[in-house]
Amino acid sequence: MGRARPDFRRLLPAGTGGRVRAVTPPQRYRMRVPQTGREIIRDAEPGTIYVDRESGETLTIVGKVLPLSPSKSRLPWAVEHLRFCPWCDQLAQRDLNDCPSCGRRMDPLD
Ligand SMILES: [Zn+2]
């Protein structure tokens, strides 16, 4: 563990590593446990089967969670997470600094 040792992974050009990272962030899905009706929200990859940790049941996909991937926001598209852009009056997620509609910087929230 020498202090001067370079981080060799950072020196590799993109794509030469063992695993190529996905460019787009994973899409989040609403999934339901069929037996109990309990719903969870989690990232999911297409073609993968997800199983409930408690019951071992296969989860049913109910729907995609807005905003769709890719988006800078991590908040579900719901009233409590939205505000109006002061420039264009369109709805924007509260965790965004720049309006997704007009691209302008929005005022910080208090
Ligand atoms: Zn705007």
Short mmCIF file of N, CA and C and ligand atoms in Angstrom, two decimals:
data_model
loop_
_atom_site.label_atom_id
_atom_site.label_comp_id
_atom_site.label_asym_id
_atom_site.label_seq_id
_atom_site.Cartn_x
_atom_site.Cartn_y
_atom_site.Cartn_z
N MET A 1 0.84 -1.19 0.00
CA MET A 1 0.00 0.00 0.00
C MET A 1 0.88 1.25 0.00
N GLY A 2 1.68 1.45 -1.02
CA GLY A 2 2.53 2.64 -1.09
C GLY A 2 1.71 3.87 -1.38
N ARG A 3 2.13 4.95 -0.81
CA ARG A 3 1.34 6.16 -0.96
C ARG A 3 1.44 6.71 -2.39
N ALA A 4 2.58 6.45 -3.05
CA ALA A 4 2.80 7.02 -4.38
C ALA A 4 2.22 6.13 -5.48
N ARG A 5 1.66 4.99 -5.08
CA ARG A 5 1.16 4.06 -6.08
C ARG A 5 -0.03 4.66 -6.84
N PRO A 6 0.02 4.65 -8.14
CA PRO A 6 -1.09 5.25 -8.88
C PRO A 6 -2.30 4.34 -8.90
N ASP A 7 -3.43 4.94 -9.06
CA ASP A 7 -4.66 4.18 -9.23
C ASP A 7 -4.69 3.70 -10.67
N PHE A 8 -4.27 2.44 -10.88
CA PHE A 8 -4.08 1.98 -12.26
C PHE A 8 -5.38 1.89 -13.02
N ARG A 9 -6.48 1.70 -12.31
CA ARG A 9 -7.75 1.57 -13.02
C ARG A 9 -8.15 2.87 -13.71
N ARG A 10 -7.72 3.96 -13.07
CA ARG A 10 -8.07 5.25 -13.64
C ARG A 10 -7.27 5.52 -14.91
N LEU A 11 -6.11 4.85 -15.04
CA LEU A 11 -5.25 5.10 -16.19
C LEU A 11 -5.69 4.31 -17.42
N LEU A 12 -6.53 3.31 -17.22
CA LEU A 12 -6.98 2.51 -18.36
C LEU A 12 -7.99 3.30 -19.19
N PRO A 13 -7.87 3.21 -20.51
CA PRO A 13 -8.91 3.85 -21.33
C PRO A 13 -10.26 3.18 -21.11
N ALA A 14 -11.32 3.90 -21.34
CA ALA A 14 -12.65 3.35 -21.12
C ALA A 14 -12.89 2.12 -21.98
N GLY A 15 -13.48 1.12 -21.39
CA GLY A 15 -13.85 -0.06 -22.17
C GLY A 15 -12.82 -1.15 -22.18
N THR A 16 -11.62 -0.94 -21.61
CA THR A 16 -10.61 -1.99 -21.64
C THR A 16 -10.65 -2.83 -20.37
N GLY A 17 -11.44 -2.41 -19.38
CA GLY A 17 -11.53 -3.18 -18.15
C GLY A 17 -12.32 -4.45 -18.37
N GLY A 18 -12.39 -5.27 -17.33
CA GLY A 18 -13.10 -6.53 -17.45
C GLY A 18 -14.59 -6.33 -17.66
N ARG A 19 -15.12 -5.33 -17.02
CA ARG A 19 -16.56 -5.12 -17.09
C ARG A 19 -16.83 -3.71 -17.60
N VAL A 20 -17.65 -3.62 -18.60
CA VAL A 20 -18.01 -2.31 -19.13
C VAL A 20 -19.23 -1.80 -18.37
N ARG A 21 -19.10 -0.61 -17.86
CA ARG A 21 -20.20 -0.05 -17.08
C ARG A 21 -21.31 0.42 -17.99
N ALA A 22 -22.54 0.23 -17.54
CA ALA A 22 -23.69 0.70 -18.30
C ALA A 22 -23.66 2.23 -18.35
N VAL A 23 -23.97 2.76 -19.49
CA VAL A 23 -23.94 4.21 -19.66
C VAL A 23 -25.15 4.85 -18.99
N THR A 24 -26.30 4.23 -19.15
CA THR A 24 -27.50 4.80 -18.57
C THR A 24 -27.72 4.23 -17.18
N PRO A 25 -28.22 5.06 -16.26
CA PRO A 25 -28.53 4.53 -14.92
C PRO A 25 -29.68 3.53 -15.01
N PRO A 26 -29.75 2.60 -14.07
CA PRO A 26 -30.80 1.58 -14.14
C PRO A 26 -32.18 2.19 -13.97
N GLN A 27 -33.13 1.58 -14.63
CA GLN A 27 -34.52 2.01 -14.50
C GLN A 27 -35.10 1.46 -13.21
N ARG A 28 -35.91 2.25 -12.53
CA ARG A 28 -36.57 1.77 -11.31
C ARG A 28 -37.96 1.27 -11.64
N TYR A 29 -38.35 0.23 -10.95
CA TYR A 29 -39.64 -0.39 -11.18
C TYR A 29 -40.41 -0.53 -9.87
N ARG A 30 -41.70 -0.46 -10.01
CA ARG A 30 -42.58 -0.85 -8.89
C ARG A 30 -42.83 -2.33 -9.04
N MET A 31 -42.58 -3.11 -7.99
CA MET A 31 -42.80 -4.55 -8.04
C MET A 31 -43.70 -4.95 -6.89
N ARG A 32 -44.49 -6.00 -7.14
CA ARG A 32 -45.47 -6.43 -6.16
C ARG A 32 -45.22 -7.88 -5.79
N VAL A 33 -45.36 -8.16 -4.49
CA VAL A 33 -45.34 -9.54 -4.03
C VAL A 33 -46.76 -10.07 -4.21
N PRO A 34 -46.97 -11.07 -5.09
CA PRO A 34 -48.34 -11.49 -5.42
C PRO A 34 -49.15 -11.92 -4.20
N GLN A 35 -48.56 -12.65 -3.27
CA GLN A 35 -49.30 -13.18 -2.14
C GLN A 35 -49.82 -12.09 -1.21
N THR A 36 -48.96 -11.13 -0.90
CA THR A 36 -49.32 -10.15 0.11
C THR A 36 -49.78 -8.83 -0.50
N GLY A 37 -49.44 -8.57 -1.76
CA GLY A 37 -49.79 -7.30 -2.37
C GLY A 37 -48.84 -6.18 -1.98
N ARG A 38 -47.84 -6.50 -1.17
CA ARG A 38 -46.86 -5.51 -0.77
C ARG A 38 -46.07 -5.05 -2.00
N GLU A 39 -45.79 -3.75 -2.06
CA GLU A 39 -45.06 -3.24 -3.22
C GLU A 39 -43.73 -2.64 -2.80
N ILE A 40 -42.74 -2.84 -3.64
CA ILE A 40 -41.45 -2.23 -3.40
C ILE A 40 -41.02 -1.50 -4.67
N ILE A 41 -40.10 -0.55 -4.49
CA ILE A 41 -39.53 0.15 -5.63
C ILE A 41 -38.03 -0.11 -5.63
N ARG A 42 -37.53 -0.59 -6.75
CA ARG A 42 -36.09 -0.86 -6.81
C ARG A 42 -35.59 -0.77 -8.25
N ASP A 43 -34.27 -0.61 -8.37
CA ASP A 43 -33.64 -0.66 -9.68
C ASP A 43 -33.76 -2.07 -10.22
N ALA A 44 -33.96 -2.18 -11.52
CA ALA A 44 -34.06 -3.51 -12.11
C ALA A 44 -33.46 -3.49 -13.51
N GLU A 45 -32.85 -4.60 -13.85
CA GLU A 45 -32.30 -4.79 -15.19
C GLU A 45 -33.26 -5.66 -15.98
N PRO A 46 -33.45 -5.37 -17.25
CA PRO A 46 -34.32 -6.22 -18.07
C PRO A 46 -33.78 -7.64 -18.13
N GLY A 47 -34.68 -8.61 -18.13
CA GLY A 47 -34.27 -10.00 -18.25
C GLY A 47 -33.86 -10.64 -16.94
N THR A 48 -33.94 -9.91 -15.83
CA THR A 48 -33.58 -10.46 -14.53
C THR A 48 -34.84 -10.72 -13.73
N ILE A 49 -34.87 -11.84 -13.03
CA ILE A 49 -36.03 -12.17 -12.19
C ILE A 49 -35.70 -11.78 -10.75
N TYR A 50 -36.60 -11.03 -10.14
CA TYR A 50 -36.39 -10.60 -8.77
C TYR A 50 -37.32 -11.33 -7.83
N VAL A 51 -36.78 -11.70 -6.68
CA VAL A 51 -37.50 -12.53 -5.72
C VAL A 51 -37.59 -11.78 -4.40
N ASP A 52 -38.75 -11.82 -3.77
CA ASP A 52 -38.95 -11.20 -2.47
C ASP A 52 -38.09 -11.90 -1.43
N ARG A 53 -37.36 -11.09 -0.66
CA ARG A 53 -36.42 -11.65 0.30
C ARG A 53 -37.13 -12.40 1.43
N GLU A 54 -38.32 -11.91 1.82
CA GLU A 54 -39.01 -12.54 2.94
C GLU A 54 -39.73 -13.82 2.55
N SER A 55 -40.53 -13.75 1.48
CA SER A 55 -41.38 -14.89 1.15
C SER A 55 -40.76 -15.80 0.09
N GLY A 56 -39.75 -15.32 -0.63
CA GLY A 56 -39.17 -16.11 -1.68
C GLY A 56 -39.99 -16.14 -2.95
N GLU A 57 -41.05 -15.33 -2.98
CA GLU A 57 -41.91 -15.28 -4.16
C GLU A 57 -41.28 -14.45 -5.26
N THR A 58 -41.60 -14.80 -6.48
CA THR A 58 -41.16 -14.00 -7.61
C THR A 58 -41.99 -12.73 -7.68
N LEU A 59 -41.31 -11.60 -7.81
CA LEU A 59 -42.00 -10.32 -7.81
C LEU A 59 -42.61 -10.04 -9.18
N THR A 60 -43.80 -9.49 -9.14
CA THR A 60 -44.48 -9.07 -10.37
C THR A 60 -44.18 -7.61 -10.62
N ILE A 61 -43.80 -7.29 -11.85
CA ILE A 61 -43.53 -5.90 -12.17
C ILE A 61 -44.85 -5.19 -12.43
N VAL A 62 -45.08 -4.12 -11.66
CA VAL A 62 -46.32 -3.36 -11.78
C VAL A 62 -46.15 -2.24 -12.80
N GLY A 63 -45.00 -1.60 -12.76
CA GLY A 63 -44.79 -0.51 -13.70
C GLY A 63 -43.44 0.14 -13.49
N LYS A 64 -43.08 0.96 -14.45
CA LYS A 64 -41.85 1.73 -14.32
C LYS A 64 -42.13 2.94 -13.45
N VAL A 65 -41.10 3.36 -12.70
CA VAL A 65 -41.23 4.54 -11.87
C VAL A 65 -40.71 5.74 -12.66
N LEU A 66 -41.52 6.78 -12.73
CA LEU A 66 -41.07 8.01 -13.38
C LEU A 66 -40.17 8.77 -12.43
N PRO A 67 -39.17 9.47 -12.84
CA PRO A 67 -38.81 9.70 -14.24
C PRO A 67 -38.13 8.47 -14.84
N LEU A 68 -38.34 8.27 -16.13
CA LEU A 68 -37.71 7.15 -16.81
C LEU A 68 -36.21 7.38 -16.91
N SER A 69 -35.49 6.27 -16.87
CA SER A 69 -34.05 6.35 -17.06
C SER A 69 -33.75 6.75 -18.50
N PRO A 70 -32.77 7.56 -18.82
CA PRO A 70 -31.91 8.23 -17.86
C PRO A 70 -32.49 9.57 -17.43
N SER A 71 -32.38 9.86 -16.15
CA SER A 71 -32.78 11.15 -15.63
C SER A 71 -31.85 11.49 -14.48
N LYS A 72 -31.59 12.78 -14.29
CA LYS A 72 -30.70 13.17 -13.20
C LYS A 72 -31.39 13.05 -11.86
N SER A 73 -32.70 12.99 -11.87
CA SER A 73 -33.44 12.95 -10.63
C SER A 73 -33.62 11.51 -10.15
N ARG A 74 -33.61 11.33 -8.84
CA ARG A 74 -33.86 10.02 -8.24
C ARG A 74 -35.23 9.97 -7.59
N LEU A 75 -35.99 11.03 -7.71
CA LEU A 75 -37.27 11.09 -7.03
C LEU A 75 -38.38 10.56 -7.92
N PRO A 76 -39.29 9.76 -7.38
CA PRO A 76 -40.45 9.35 -8.15
C PRO A 76 -41.27 10.58 -8.56
N TRP A 77 -41.91 10.47 -9.71
CA TRP A 77 -42.69 11.58 -10.25
C TRP A 77 -44.01 11.66 -9.49
N ALA A 78 -44.01 12.39 -8.38
CA ALA A 78 -45.19 12.50 -7.53
C ALA A 78 -45.28 13.94 -7.05
N VAL A 79 -46.49 14.34 -6.70
CA VAL A 79 -46.76 15.75 -6.36
C VAL A 79 -45.80 16.27 -5.29
N GLU A 80 -45.54 15.42 -4.27
CA GLU A 80 -44.72 15.91 -3.17
C GLU A 80 -43.25 16.10 -3.55
N HIS A 81 -42.84 15.59 -4.71
CA HIS A 81 -41.45 15.74 -5.13
C HIS A 81 -41.28 16.78 -6.23
N LEU A 82 -42.37 17.45 -6.58
CA LEU A 82 -42.32 18.36 -7.73
C LEU A 82 -42.45 19.81 -7.30
N ARG A 83 -41.91 20.68 -8.13
CA ARG A 83 -42.13 22.11 -7.96
C ARG A 83 -42.17 22.73 -9.36
N PHE A 84 -42.60 24.00 -9.39
CA PHE A 84 -42.69 24.67 -10.68
C PHE A 84 -41.40 25.43 -10.96
N CYS A 85 -40.90 25.28 -12.17
CA CYS A 85 -39.73 26.04 -12.60
C CYS A 85 -40.10 27.52 -12.65
N PRO A 86 -39.28 28.41 -12.03
CA PRO A 86 -39.61 29.84 -12.03
C PRO A 86 -39.48 30.48 -13.42
N TRP A 87 -38.81 29.80 -14.33
CA TRP A 87 -38.58 30.37 -15.67
C TRP A 87 -39.69 29.98 -16.65
N CYS A 88 -39.97 28.66 -16.74
CA CYS A 88 -40.89 28.21 -17.78
C CYS A 88 -42.20 27.67 -17.20
N ASP A 89 -42.31 27.62 -15.85
CA ASP A 89 -43.55 27.19 -15.20
C ASP A 89 -43.88 25.72 -15.41
N GLN A 90 -42.91 24.93 -15.85
CA GLN A 90 -43.14 23.49 -15.99
C GLN A 90 -42.75 22.79 -14.69
N LEU A 91 -43.27 21.60 -14.49
CA LEU A 91 -42.95 20.85 -13.29
C LEU A 91 -41.54 20.28 -13.37
N ALA A 92 -40.86 20.30 -12.23
CA ALA A 92 -39.50 19.77 -12.15
C ALA A 92 -39.35 19.06 -10.81
N GLN A 93 -38.56 18.01 -10.79
CA GLN A 93 -38.31 17.30 -9.53
C GLN A 93 -37.50 18.18 -8.58
N ARG A 94 -37.80 18.06 -7.32
CA ARG A 94 -37.20 18.95 -6.33
C ARG A 94 -35.71 18.72 -6.12
N ASP A 95 -35.19 17.54 -6.52
CA ASP A 95 -33.77 17.29 -6.31
C ASP A 95 -32.92 17.74 -7.50
N LEU A 96 -33.53 18.43 -8.45
CA LEU A 96 -32.78 18.92 -9.60
C LEU A 96 -32.41 20.39 -9.41
N ASN A 97 -31.21 20.74 -9.89
CA ASN A 97 -30.81 22.15 -9.88
C ASN A 97 -31.22 22.84 -11.17
N ASP A 98 -31.18 22.08 -12.27
CA ASP A 98 -31.52 22.65 -13.57
C ASP A 98 -32.87 22.10 -14.02
N CYS A 99 -33.69 22.96 -14.57
CA CYS A 99 -35.01 22.56 -15.03
C CYS A 99 -34.88 21.57 -16.19
N PRO A 100 -35.58 20.42 -16.12
CA PRO A 100 -35.50 19.45 -17.21
C PRO A 100 -36.21 19.93 -18.48
N SER A 101 -37.06 20.94 -18.37
CA SER A 101 -37.78 21.44 -19.55
C SER A 101 -36.99 22.52 -20.28
N CYS A 102 -36.54 23.53 -19.55
CA CYS A 102 -35.87 24.64 -20.22
C CYS A 102 -34.38 24.66 -19.96
N GLY A 103 -33.91 23.85 -19.02
CA GLY A 103 -32.46 23.74 -18.78
C GLY A 103 -31.88 24.86 -17.96
N ARG A 104 -32.71 25.79 -17.48
CA ARG A 104 -32.16 26.91 -16.71
C ARG A 104 -32.05 26.54 -15.23
N ARG A 105 -31.12 27.23 -14.58
CA ARG A 105 -30.89 26.98 -13.15
C ARG A 105 -32.06 27.51 -12.34
N MET A 106 -32.58 26.65 -11.44
CA MET A 106 -33.71 27.07 -10.61
C MET A 106 -33.21 27.54 -9.26
N ASP A 107 -34.00 28.36 -8.60
CA ASP A 107 -33.65 28.89 -7.29
C ASP A 107 -33.49 27.74 -6.30
N PRO A 108 -32.56 27.89 -5.34
CA PRO A 108 -32.45 26.85 -4.32
C PRO A 108 -33.70 26.80 -3.45
N LEU A 109 -34.02 25.61 -2.97
CA LEU A 109 -35.19 25.47 -2.09
C LEU A 109 -34.79 25.78 -0.67
N ASP A 110 -35.73 26.30 0.11
CA ASP A 110 -35.40 26.56 1.52
C ASP A 110 -35.67 25.38 2.40
ZN ZN B 1 -37.87 25.60 -16.77
#
